Coordinates of C-alpha atoms and ligand atoms in Angstrom, one line a residue:
M1 CA 12.6 -22.8 -2.1
I2 CA 12.3 -23.5 -5.8
K3 CA 12.2 -20.8 -8.3
I4 CA 9.2 -20.6 -10.5
N5 CA 8.3 -18.4 -13.4
S6 CA 7.6 -14.9 -12.0
M7 CA 10.5 -13.5 -14.0
D8 CA 9.0 -14.9 -17.2
W9 CA 6.8 -11.8 -17.5
K10 CA 8.2 -9.0 -19.6
P11 CA 8.7 -5.7 -17.8
I12 CA 6.1 -3.0 -18.8
K13 CA 7.9 0.1 -20.0
K14 CA 6.5 3.1 -18.4
T15 CA 5.7 6.1 -20.5
F16 CA 4.1 9.3 -19.4
D17 CA 4.3 11.5 -22.5
K18 CA 0.5 11.8 -22.4
W19 CA 0.5 12.9 -18.8
S20 CA -0.4 16.5 -18.0
V21 CA 2.2 16.5 -15.2
R22 CA 5.6 14.9 -14.7
P23 CA 6.0 12.2 -12.0
T24 CA 7.6 13.7 -9.0
L25 CA 10.0 10.8 -8.6
L26 CA 11.8 10.7 -11.9
D27 CA 15.1 9.2 -10.9
Y28 CA 14.8 6.5 -8.2
T29 CA 18.5 6.2 -7.5
T30 CA 19.2 9.9 -7.2
T31 CA 16.1 10.5 -5.0
C32 CA 17.1 7.7 -2.7
A33 CA 20.7 8.9 -2.5
S34 CA 19.7 12.5 -1.5
F35 CA 16.7 11.6 0.6
S36 CA 16.4 12.4 4.3
W37 CA 13.5 12.5 6.7
E38 CA 14.7 15.9 7.8
S39 CA 14.0 17.3 4.4
I40 CA 10.5 15.9 4.5
L41 CA 10.1 17.4 8.0
K42 CA 10.9 20.8 6.3
E43 CA 8.2 20.3 3.7
I44 CA 5.4 19.8 6.3
D45 CA 4.2 22.7 8.4
G46 CA 4.5 21.8 12.0
L47 CA 2.3 23.3 14.7
P48 CA 2.8 27.1 15.1
D49 CA 5.3 28.3 17.8
G50 CA 7.1 25.0 17.7
K51 CA 4.2 23.2 19.4
G52 CA 5.1 19.9 17.7
I53 CA 3.5 17.8 14.9
N54 CA -0.1 17.0 14.6
I55 CA -1.6 15.0 11.7
A56 CA -4.8 17.0 11.6
H57 CA -2.8 20.3 11.3
E58 CA -1.0 19.0 8.2
A59 CA -4.2 17.5 6.8
V60 CA -6.6 20.5 7.1
V61 CA -5.4 23.5 9.2
R62 CA -2.4 24.2 7.1
H63 CA -4.4 24.4 3.9
A64 CA -7.2 26.5 5.4
M65 CA -4.5 28.9 6.6
E66 CA -2.5 28.9 3.4
G67 CA -5.2 30.1 1.1
R68 CA -6.4 26.7 -0.1
G69 CA -9.4 26.7 2.2
N70 CA -11.9 26.8 -0.7
H71 CA -10.4 23.9 -2.5
L72 CA -12.5 20.8 -2.5
A73 CA -11.1 18.4 0.1
I74 CA -13.7 15.6 0.1
R75 CA -16.5 14.8 -2.3
W76 CA -18.8 12.3 -0.7
L77 CA -21.0 10.2 -2.9
S78 CA -23.9 8.7 -1.0
R79 CA -25.3 5.3 -1.6
D80 CA -28.4 6.7 -3.2
G81 CA -26.7 9.2 -5.5
A82 CA -26.6 12.4 -3.5
I83 CA -23.3 14.3 -3.5
R84 CA -21.9 16.3 -0.6
D85 CA -18.8 18.5 -1.0
Y86 CA -16.5 19.6 1.8
S87 CA -13.9 22.2 1.2
Y88 CA -10.8 22.4 3.4
H89 CA -12.5 25.2 5.3
D90 CA -15.5 23.0 5.9
L91 CA -13.4 20.1 7.2
H92 CA -11.4 22.5 9.3
S93 CA -14.4 24.2 11.1
Q94 CA -16.4 21.0 11.5
S95 CA -13.4 19.0 12.9
N96 CA -12.9 22.0 15.3
Q97 CA -16.4 21.5 16.4
F98 CA -15.9 17.8 16.9
A99 CA -12.7 18.5 18.9
N100 CA -14.7 20.8 21.1
V101 CA -17.4 18.2 21.6
L102 CA -14.7 15.8 22.9
R103 CA -13.3 18.5 25.2
Q104 CA -16.7 19.2 26.7
L105 CA -17.0 15.5 27.4
S106 CA -13.6 15.6 29.2
I107 CA -12.0 13.4 26.6
N108 CA -8.4 14.2 26.5
R109 CA -4.9 13.4 25.2
G110 CA -4.5 9.7 24.6
D111 CA -8.2 8.8 25.1
R112 CA -9.5 6.4 22.5
V113 CA -12.3 7.5 20.2
F114 CA -13.7 4.7 18.1
V115 CA -15.9 5.1 15.1
L116 CA -18.2 2.3 13.9
S117 CA -20.0 3.4 10.8
G118 CA -20.1 3.1 7.0
R119 CA -18.2 5.6 5.0
I120 CA -20.2 8.7 6.0
P121 CA -18.9 12.2 6.3
E122 CA -19.1 12.1 10.2
L123 CA -16.4 9.4 10.2
Y124 CA -13.9 11.7 8.5
I125 CA -14.8 14.7 10.6
S126 CA -14.6 12.6 13.8
A127 CA -11.1 11.3 12.7
L128 CA -9.8 14.8 12.2
G129 CA -11.4 16.3 15.3
T130 CA -10.0 13.4 17.4
L131 CA -6.5 14.0 16.1
K132 CA -6.8 17.8 16.8
N133 CA -7.7 17.0 20.4
V134 CA -4.7 14.7 20.5
S135 CA -7.0 11.8 21.4
V136 CA -6.6 8.5 19.5
F137 CA -8.7 7.6 16.5
C138 CA -9.7 4.0 16.1
P139 CA -11.9 3.0 13.2
L140 CA -14.0 -0.3 13.1
F141 CA -15.6 -2.0 10.1
S142 CA -19.4 -1.3 10.3
A143 CA -20.0 -4.9 9.2
F144 CA -18.3 -6.4 12.3
G145 CA -20.6 -8.4 14.5
S146 CA -21.1 -7.4 18.2
E147 CA -18.5 -9.8 19.6
P148 CA -15.6 -8.4 17.4
I149 CA -16.8 -4.9 18.3
R150 CA -16.8 -5.7 22.0
Q151 CA -13.3 -7.2 21.8
R152 CA -11.9 -4.2 20.1
L153 CA -13.6 -1.6 22.2
S154 CA -12.5 -3.4 25.3
K155 CA -9.0 -4.1 24.2
G156 CA -8.6 -0.5 23.0
D157 CA -10.0 1.0 26.2
A158 CA -12.6 2.9 24.2
R159 CA -13.9 6.1 25.9
V160 CA -16.1 7.4 23.1
L161 CA -17.9 5.7 20.2
V162 CA -19.2 7.5 17.2
T163 CA -21.8 5.4 15.4
T164 CA -25.3 5.4 13.9
Q165 CA -28.6 4.7 15.6
K166 CA -29.1 1.4 13.7
L167 CA -25.6 0.1 14.4
Y168 CA -25.9 1.2 18.1
K169 CA -29.2 -0.7 18.5
Q170 CA -28.1 -3.8 16.6
K171 CA -24.6 -4.2 17.9
V172 CA -23.6 -2.0 20.8
A173 CA -26.5 -1.4 23.2
D174 CA -26.2 -4.8 24.8
L175 CA -22.5 -4.5 25.2
R176 CA -22.4 -1.4 27.3
K177 CA -22.6 -3.2 30.6
H178 CA -19.4 -5.0 29.7
L179 CA -17.6 -1.7 28.8
P180 CA -17.4 0.5 31.9
L181 CA -14.9 2.8 30.3
L182 CA -17.1 3.6 27.4
K183 CA -18.8 6.6 28.7
H184 CA -20.0 8.4 25.6
I185 CA -21.8 7.3 22.5
L186 CA -22.3 9.9 19.8
L187 CA -25.0 9.1 17.3
A188 CA -24.4 10.6 13.9
D189 CA -28.0 10.4 12.7
V190 CA -30.1 11.4 15.7
E191 CA -31.3 15.0 16.2
E192 CA -31.9 15.0 20.0
D193 CA -29.8 13.6 22.9
I194 CA -31.4 10.4 24.1
E195 CA -29.9 10.2 27.6
E196 CA -26.8 11.0 29.6
G197 CA -24.0 9.4 27.6
L198 CA -26.1 8.7 24.5
W199 CA -25.8 11.9 22.6
S200 CA -26.9 13.3 19.3
L201 CA -23.7 14.2 17.4
P202 CA -25.4 16.9 15.3
K203 CA -26.8 18.5 18.5
Q204 CA -23.5 18.4 20.3
M205 CA -21.7 19.8 17.2
A206 CA -24.2 22.6 16.9
K207 CA -23.6 23.6 20.5
S208 CA -19.8 23.6 20.0
S209 CA -17.6 26.4 18.7
D210 CA -16.0 26.0 15.3
R211 CA -12.8 27.5 16.7
F212 CA -10.2 25.2 18.3
S213 CA -6.5 25.6 18.8
I214 CA -4.6 22.3 18.6
P215 CA -2.7 21.8 21.8
Q216 CA 1.0 21.0 22.0
T217 CA 1.5 17.6 20.3
D218 CA 4.6 15.6 20.7
P219 CA 5.4 13.8 17.5
E220 CA 5.4 10.6 19.6
D221 CA 1.9 11.2 21.0
M222 CA -0.4 8.3 20.1
A223 CA -2.6 9.2 17.2
L224 CA -4.1 6.1 15.7
L225 CA -5.0 2.6 16.9
H226 CA -5.5 0.2 14.1
F227 CA -6.4 -3.5 14.3
T228 CA -4.7 -5.8 11.8
S229 CA -6.7 -7.7 9.3
G230 CA -6.7 -11.0 11.2
T231 CA -5.6 -12.9 8.1
T232 CA -3.3 -15.1 10.1
G233 CA -4.9 -15.1 13.5
M234 CA -6.3 -12.8 16.2
P235 CA -6.1 -9.2 15.1
K236 CA -3.5 -7.1 16.9
G237 CA -4.0 -3.4 17.8
A238 CA -1.1 -1.5 16.2
I239 CA -0.2 1.9 17.7
H240 CA 0.8 4.8 15.5
V241 CA 1.9 8.3 16.5
H242 CA 1.5 11.8 15.0
N243 CA 5.0 11.7 13.5
A244 CA 3.5 9.1 11.0
V245 CA 2.3 12.0 9.0
L246 CA 5.8 12.3 7.5
T247 CA 5.3 8.9 5.9
H248 CA 1.8 9.7 4.8
Y249 CA 2.9 12.9 3.1
M250 CA 6.1 11.4 1.7
T251 CA 4.4 8.4 0.1
G252 CA 1.7 10.7 -1.3
K253 CA 4.5 12.6 -3.0
Y254 CA 6.7 9.8 -4.3
V255 CA 4.5 6.8 -4.7
L256 CA 0.9 7.9 -5.3
D257 CA 2.3 10.9 -7.1
F258 CA -0.1 13.6 -5.9
H259 CA -0.1 16.9 -7.8
P260 CA -2.2 19.9 -6.6
D261 CA -5.1 19.5 -9.0
D262 CA -5.5 15.8 -8.6
V263 CA -8.6 13.9 -7.8
F264 CA -7.8 10.8 -5.9
W265 CA -10.0 7.8 -5.0
C266 CA -8.9 5.2 -2.4
T267 CA -11.6 2.5 -2.4
A268 CA -10.5 1.1 1.0
D269 CA -12.8 1.4 4.1
P270 CA -11.2 3.2 7.0
G271 CA -11.8 0.0 9.1
W272 CA -8.7 -1.2 7.3
V273 CA -5.5 0.8 7.7
T274 CA -5.3 1.7 4.0
G275 CA -8.6 3.5 4.4
T276 CA -7.1 5.7 7.1
S277 CA -3.6 6.3 6.0
Y278 CA -4.6 6.9 2.3
G279 CA -8.4 7.1 2.5
I280 CA -8.2 10.1 4.9
I281 CA -4.7 11.4 5.7
A282 CA -2.3 11.3 2.8
P283 CA -4.4 13.1 0.2
L284 CA -5.4 15.8 2.7
T285 CA -1.7 16.5 3.6
H286 CA -1.3 17.3 -0.1
G287 CA -4.3 19.5 -0.2
I288 CA -5.9 17.6 -3.1
T289 CA -9.5 16.3 -3.6
S290 CA -10.5 12.8 -2.4
I291 CA -13.6 10.9 -3.5
I292 CA -15.4 8.9 -0.8
D293 CA -18.0 6.5 -2.0
E294 CA -20.5 5.2 0.6
A295 CA -21.6 2.2 -1.4
D296 CA -20.1 -1.2 -1.6
F297 CA -18.3 -2.7 -4.6
D298 CA -20.3 -2.4 -7.8
A299 CA -18.3 -2.7 -11.1
E300 CA -20.5 -0.3 -13.1
R301 CA -20.8 2.2 -10.3
W302 CA -17.0 2.2 -9.9
F303 CA -16.3 2.8 -13.6
R304 CA -19.0 5.6 -13.6
I305 CA -17.3 7.2 -10.6
L306 CA -13.9 7.1 -12.3
E307 CA -15.4 8.7 -15.4
E308 CA -17.8 11.3 -13.8
Q309 CA -15.5 12.4 -11.0
K310 CA -12.5 12.6 -13.4
V311 CA -10.4 10.5 -11.1
N312 CA -6.6 10.9 -11.8
I313 CA -5.2 8.5 -9.2
W314 CA -6.9 5.4 -8.1
Y315 CA -5.8 3.2 -5.2
T316 CA -7.5 -0.1 -4.8
A317 CA -6.8 -3.8 -4.0
P318 CA -6.2 -7.0 -5.9
T319 CA -9.4 -8.5 -4.8
A320 CA -11.4 -5.7 -6.3
L321 CA -9.4 -5.8 -9.5
R322 CA -9.9 -9.5 -9.8
R323 CA -13.6 -9.0 -9.4
L324 CA -13.6 -6.4 -12.2
M325 CA -11.7 -8.9 -14.4
R326 CA -14.6 -11.3 -14.0
M327 CA -17.1 -8.8 -15.3
D328 CA -18.3 -8.6 -18.9
I329 CA -17.4 -5.0 -19.2
E330 CA -15.1 -3.2 -21.7
P331 CA -14.2 -0.2 -19.5
C332 CA -12.4 1.9 -22.0
R333 CA -15.1 1.5 -24.7
Q334 CA -18.0 2.0 -22.3
Y335 CA -16.5 4.7 -20.1
N336 CA -14.3 7.7 -20.6
L337 CA -11.3 7.0 -18.3
S338 CA -9.0 9.4 -20.0
N339 CA -8.4 11.3 -16.7
L340 CA -7.0 8.3 -15.0
R341 CA -3.2 8.6 -14.8
I342 CA -2.1 5.9 -12.4
I343 CA -3.6 2.9 -10.7
H344 CA -2.2 1.5 -7.5
S345 CA -2.9 -1.7 -5.6
V346 CA -2.2 -3.0 -2.2
G347 CA -3.2 -5.6 0.4
E348 CA -2.3 -8.8 -1.3
P349 CA 0.0 -10.1 -3.9
L350 CA -1.0 -8.7 -7.3
N351 CA -0.9 -11.5 -9.8
P352 CA 0.9 -10.7 -13.0
E353 CA -2.3 -11.6 -14.9
V354 CA -4.0 -8.7 -13.2
V355 CA -1.2 -6.2 -14.2
K356 CA -1.6 -7.5 -17.7
W357 CA -5.4 -7.1 -17.6
G358 CA -4.9 -3.5 -16.5
Q359 CA -2.6 -2.8 -19.4
E360 CA -4.9 -4.4 -21.9
T361 CA -8.3 -3.4 -20.5
L362 CA -7.8 -0.1 -18.7
E363 CA -4.8 0.9 -20.9
L364 CA -2.8 1.4 -17.8
P365 CA -0.6 -1.1 -15.9
I366 CA -1.3 -1.5 -12.2
H367 CA 1.3 -0.4 -9.7
D368 CA 1.6 -2.8 -6.9
N369 CA 2.9 -1.7 -3.5
W370 CA 3.5 -3.4 -0.2
W371 CA 3.0 -2.4 3.4
Q372 CA 1.3 -3.5 6.6
T373 CA -0.8 -2.1 9.4
E374 CA 2.4 -2.2 11.4
T375 CA 4.4 -0.1 8.9
G376 CA 1.7 2.7 8.8
G377 CA 2.4 3.5 5.2
I378 CA 3.7 2.2 1.9
M379 CA 7.2 0.7 2.2
I380 CA 7.9 -0.9 -1.2
A381 CA 6.4 0.3 -4.4
N382 CA 6.3 0.4 -8.2
Y383 CA 6.9 4.1 -8.9
A384 CA 5.1 6.1 -11.6
S385 CA 8.3 6.5 -13.6
M386 CA 9.8 3.1 -13.2
D387 CA 9.2 0.1 -15.5
I388 CA 6.9 -2.4 -13.9
R389 CA 7.9 -6.0 -13.4
P390 CA 4.5 -7.8 -13.2
G391 CA 4.4 -9.9 -10.0
S392 CA 6.9 -7.7 -8.2
M393 CA 6.0 -5.4 -5.3
G394 CA 8.6 -2.9 -6.6
R395 CA 11.5 -1.2 -4.7
P396 CA 11.8 0.2 -1.2
L397 CA 10.9 3.8 -0.7
P398 CA 13.5 6.4 -0.4
G399 CA 14.4 6.5 3.3
I400 CA 13.4 2.8 3.8
E401 CA 16.0 0.1 4.1
A402 CA 14.5 -3.3 3.3
A403 CA 16.4 -6.6 3.2
I404 CA 15.9 -10.3 2.8
V405 CA 17.2 -12.0 6.0
Q406 CA 17.5 -15.4 7.5
R407 CA 17.3 -16.1 11.2
T408 CA 20.6 -17.5 12.6
N409 CA 19.2 -18.0 16.1
K410 CA 16.5 -16.7 18.3
N411 CA 18.2 -13.3 18.7
D412 CA 20.0 -12.7 15.4
I413 CA 19.6 -12.7 11.7
K414 CA 21.9 -12.7 8.7
I415 CA 21.3 -10.5 5.7
I416 CA 21.1 -12.4 2.4
E417 CA 23.1 -10.3 -0.1
E418 CA 22.7 -12.7 -3.1
P419 CA 19.7 -12.0 -5.3
E420 CA 16.9 -14.4 -5.9
V421 CA 17.2 -16.1 -2.5
E422 CA 14.1 -16.3 -0.5
G423 CA 14.0 -15.3 3.1
D424 CA 12.2 -13.1 5.7
L425 CA 11.4 -9.7 4.5
A426 CA 12.8 -7.3 7.1
L427 CA 12.9 -3.5 7.5
K428 CA 15.4 -1.4 9.3
P429 CA 13.5 0.3 12.1
G430 CA 13.3 4.1 12.4
W431 CA 10.8 5.3 9.7
P432 CA 8.2 7.8 11.1
S433 CA 5.1 5.6 10.8
M434 CA 6.6 2.5 12.3
F435 CA 4.1 1.1 14.8
R436 CA 5.2 1.9 18.4
G437 CA 3.7 -1.3 19.9
Y438 CA 0.7 -3.7 19.9
L439 CA -1.6 -2.3 22.5
H440 CA -1.4 -4.3 25.7
D441 CA 1.0 -6.9 24.1
E442 CA 4.5 -5.7 24.6
E443 CA 5.9 -9.2 24.4
R444 CA 4.5 -9.7 20.9
H445 CA 5.8 -6.4 19.8
R446 CA 9.3 -7.2 21.1
K447 CA 9.4 -10.5 19.2
C448 CA 9.0 -8.7 15.9
F449 CA 12.5 -7.2 16.2
V450 CA 15.5 -9.4 15.8
G451 CA 19.1 -8.5 15.4
G452 CA 18.2 -4.8 14.9
W453 CA 15.6 -5.5 12.2
Y454 CA 11.8 -5.5 12.1
I455 CA 10.8 -9.0 10.8
T456 CA 7.6 -8.5 8.8
G457 CA 6.3 -12.1 8.8
D458 CA 6.3 -12.1 5.0
L459 CA 8.7 -14.1 2.9
A460 CA 10.2 -12.5 -0.2
K461 CA 13.2 -12.4 -2.5
R462 CA 15.0 -9.6 -4.2
D463 CA 16.2 -9.7 -7.8
A464 CA 19.5 -8.4 -9.1
D465 CA 18.0 -5.0 -9.9
G466 CA 16.6 -4.5 -6.4
Y467 CA 13.0 -5.3 -7.1
F468 CA 11.3 -7.2 -4.3
W469 CA 9.1 -10.3 -5.0
F470 CA 6.5 -11.5 -2.6
V471 CA 6.7 -15.2 -1.9
G472 CA 4.1 -15.7 0.9
R473 CA 3.2 -15.1 4.4
A474 CA 5.5 -17.1 6.7
D475 CA 2.4 -18.9 8.0
D476 CA 1.1 -19.9 4.5
I477 CA 4.2 -21.5 3.1
I478 CA 3.8 -25.0 2.0
K479 CA 6.4 -27.7 2.5
T480 CA 6.1 -30.4 -0.1
S481 CA 8.5 -33.2 -1.0
G482 CA 11.4 -31.2 0.5
H483 CA 10.4 -28.0 -1.4
M484 CA 9.1 -24.8 0.0
V485 CA 6.2 -23.5 -2.1
G486 CA 4.7 -20.0 -1.8
P487 CA 0.9 -20.1 -2.5
F488 CA 1.1 -16.8 -4.5
E489 CA 3.1 -18.2 -7.4
V490 CA 0.8 -21.2 -7.7
E491 CA -2.3 -19.0 -7.5
S492 CA -0.8 -16.7 -10.2
V493 CA -0.1 -19.5 -12.6
L494 CA -3.6 -20.9 -12.1
M495 CA -5.0 -17.5 -12.9
E496 CA -3.2 -17.7 -16.3
H497 CA -5.6 -20.4 -17.3
P498 CA -8.5 -18.8 -19.3
S499 CA -11.2 -20.3 -17.0
V500 CA -9.8 -19.2 -13.7
A501 CA -10.9 -16.0 -12.0
E502 CA -9.3 -16.5 -8.6
A503 CA -7.5 -19.2 -6.7
G504 CA -6.5 -19.9 -3.1
V505 CA -3.8 -22.5 -2.4
I506 CA -2.9 -24.3 0.8
G507 CA -0.7 -27.2 2.0
K508 CA -2.6 -30.2 3.2
P509 CA -0.7 -32.6 5.5
E510 CA 0.2 -35.8 3.7
P511 CA 2.5 -38.4 5.4
L512 CA 4.7 -39.2 2.4
I513 CA 5.5 -35.7 1.1
G514 CA 4.9 -33.5 4.1
E515 CA 2.2 -31.4 2.6
L516 CA 0.2 -31.7 -0.6
V517 CA -0.5 -28.6 -2.7
K518 CA -4.3 -28.1 -2.9
A519 CA -6.0 -25.3 -4.8
F520 CA -9.5 -23.9 -4.5
V521 CA -10.5 -22.3 -7.7
C522 CA -13.3 -19.8 -8.7
L523 CA -14.2 -19.9 -12.3
K524 CA -14.9 -17.0 -14.7
P525 CA -18.5 -16.6 -15.9
G526 CA -19.2 -19.0 -18.7
F527 CA -17.2 -21.9 -17.3
E528 CA -18.8 -24.7 -15.4
P529 CA -17.1 -27.0 -12.8
A530 CA -16.4 -30.3 -14.5
E531 CA -13.9 -33.2 -14.2
K532 CA -12.5 -32.5 -17.7
L533 CA -11.8 -28.9 -16.8
R534 CA -10.3 -29.9 -13.4
L535 CA -7.8 -32.2 -15.2
E536 CA -7.1 -29.6 -17.8
I537 CA -6.2 -27.0 -15.2
M538 CA -4.1 -29.5 -13.4
G539 CA -2.2 -30.3 -16.6
F540 CA -1.8 -26.6 -17.3
A541 CA -0.3 -26.0 -13.9
R542 CA 1.9 -29.0 -14.1
K543 CA 3.4 -27.8 -17.3
K544 CA 4.1 -24.4 -15.9
L545 CA 5.1 -25.3 -12.4
G546 CA 6.5 -28.8 -12.6
S547 CA 4.8 -31.8 -10.9
A548 CA 6.4 -31.1 -7.5
V549 CA 4.7 -27.8 -7.1
A550 CA 1.5 -28.0 -9.2
P551 CA -1.6 -28.6 -7.2
K552 CA -2.4 -32.3 -6.8
Q553 CA -6.0 -31.5 -5.8
I554 CA -8.3 -28.8 -7.1
D555 CA -11.7 -28.0 -5.7
F556 CA -14.1 -25.6 -7.6
V557 CA -15.7 -23.1 -5.3
D558 CA -18.0 -20.1 -5.8
N559 CA -16.1 -17.8 -3.4
L560 CA -12.9 -17.8 -1.4
P561 CA -13.1 -16.9 2.3
K562 CA -11.7 -13.3 2.6
T563 CA -11.2 -10.7 5.2
R564 CA -13.2 -7.6 5.0
S565 CA -10.2 -5.9 3.6
G566 CA -10.3 -8.5 0.8
K567 CA -7.5 -10.8 1.7
I568 CA -7.7 -14.5 1.0
M569 CA -7.8 -16.3 4.4
R570 CA -5.8 -19.4 3.5
R571 CA -5.7 -20.5 7.2
L572 CA -9.5 -20.8 7.0
L573 CA -9.4 -22.8 3.7
K574 CA -7.0 -25.1 5.5
A575 CA -9.0 -25.4 8.7
R576 CA -12.2 -26.1 6.8
E577 CA -10.4 -28.7 4.6
L578 CA -9.0 -30.4 7.7
G579 CA -12.1 -30.1 9.8
L580 CA -10.2 -28.1 12.4
P581 CA -11.5 -25.2 14.5
E582 CA -11.8 -22.0 12.4
G583 CA -10.0 -19.7 14.9
D584 CA -10.8 -16.0 15.0
I585 CA -13.1 -15.2 12.2
S586 CA -14.1 -11.7 13.3
T587 CA -12.8 -10.1 10.1
L588 CA -14.3 -12.7 7.7
E589 CA -16.5 -11.3 5.0
T590 CA -19.9 -12.7 5.8
D591 CA -20.7 -14.2 2.4
S592 CA -17.5 -16.2 2.4
Ligands
ATP1 P1 -2.9 -10.2 10.5 O1 -1.5 -9.6 10.7 O2 -3.9 -9.9 11.5 O3 -2.8 -11.7 10.1 P2 -2.8 -8.9 7.9 O4 -1.3 -9.2 8.0 O5 -3.5 -9.4 6.7 O6 -3.5 -9.5 9.2 P3 -2.6 -6.2 7.3 O7 -1.7 -5.4 8.1 O8 -3.9 -5.5 6.8 O9 -3.1 -7.4 8.1 O10 -1.9 -6.7 6.0 C1 -0.6 -6.7 5.7 C2 -0.2 -7.9 5.0 O11 -0.8 -8.0 3.7 C3 1.3 -8.0 4.6 O12 2.1 -8.5 5.7 C4 1.3 -9.0 3.4 O13 1.2 -10.3 3.8 C5 0.0 -8.6 2.7 N1 0.3 -7.6 1.6 C6 0.0 -6.3 1.6 N2 0.4 -5.7 0.5 C7 0.9 -6.7 -0.3 C8 1.5 -6.8 -1.6 N3 1.5 -5.7 -2.4 N4 1.9 -8.0 -2.0 C9 1.8 -9.1 -1.2 N5 1.3 -9.1 0.0 C10 0.8 -7.9 0.5
MG2 MG1 0.0 -9.1 9.5

């Protein structure tokens, strides 16, 4: 693959002299050298009397028992401006009640409890209560249509669904005849039970004791079932176990850099794994305060939340940051963001232009990190204390071995030791939050492991200093005139043009050169699609990328098709361009 200009961007020197705390990970090399998962195991609590490890114990029980019960755990901001606060005591007792509700319904270890709702407090309480009962929590995006909901409930063997009256009527009622295992629906906003199996959650909660003792939990007991984003095809149900909490806790400590008085805001919806691992679990394991906003993206609301809630640590996604970039707002002039210490991003490659925008506009660089539903937690990151190389995902976590590999045959790989060579990004199995399987698809799970490594499906390269650079998803790589082109680098260069807000790049079959590089471009406000501008952007890209790699075609579009977790669906751009079937679009954002 040819080397483009990601290294042209100057590293951003990290300083933290204005910080009120010191970053926990100050020396990457020393921390990695002395790291062991056993030492993290000692930092978490474990169930009393050696009864194992349970995520909910680490997230709430521990703090309630250790004198932190009155600390604010979750501040919930409703769509219409109301605020509801939950201390660790509140979460503890209400999740106990939920666990008792499950028990009364004879829902046991390993049974799947799905939640289909917006970001409402009941979602968080159900998650924790489900984990306490050693049942399996499985969140769904509330915006899913009824077919994706049916597929997931059916594939996941749902026994219980927590939802709201409206969502039930609109999307679930008609499905029940197809879901014989789904015995219980708990409606979060109904005061009286409707019929056998269609219960009022508040009523059931009120009837239940707020005392509950977590049963023995094997660290390998299934805890979470998470469906992937469906960016590259049919979503897969990734299985995670209670031991994953070690990764949640550890990444909270070393990557997100949680300190006891921190206020943290993860903007992801729990329908996407980030919203569970980091929107629920990780901050609670550190006993800090999380902000949960019920409303959808709204630039001014978001800046107001950062200001009013005095957010210290903000975890968001490139798609949201790119949207903020498009707005005519000067955040630091219009809002007091002085409490903000660190901004993290995940989910998609973070274009260098966005890191630079953060530095200039928010007066903080943006720290990219990489992981997947399958990895259960962050694996590669830009740490608080380390210089940022814009465009790089950072370096592997302590305790995580990542490598660039090449397949030598169906059953083996070779590790590429030289820097700057592109290949498959692979991880050495064994970290606590590694997925334990795809539900009902053992064959697919098995195929992910080759020669003793987990092959992630992403292509990347490593530089001489050990920073990893994302190249593209294996499925998205473009083969043109004998070159392999990763769409991310082309998209990032397009975004350097002053008129371009966002771009999606695909390969379009072309007999002579294999595939032709085609770009779909969204313009910033104030720019209009025009032939002159198209030619100008093409010329700009050619100068930066060379004519072999620069897009040969550019279409202006208002929006790019994205998953609900905000990832550009290049496979859909391609299918639409070629007039092919769209494939599974259950996770497509509806206005795309
Ligand atoms: P599916 O597997 O169903 O196609 P998906 O891979 O998008 O969907 P997720 O598990 O939510 O589902 O996303 C993980 C993927 O997102 C990674 O494999 C990678 O392609 C991309 N990704 C996540 N973080 C980053 C990042 N920091 N830089 C580049 N890509 C990232
Ligand atoms: Mg994937």
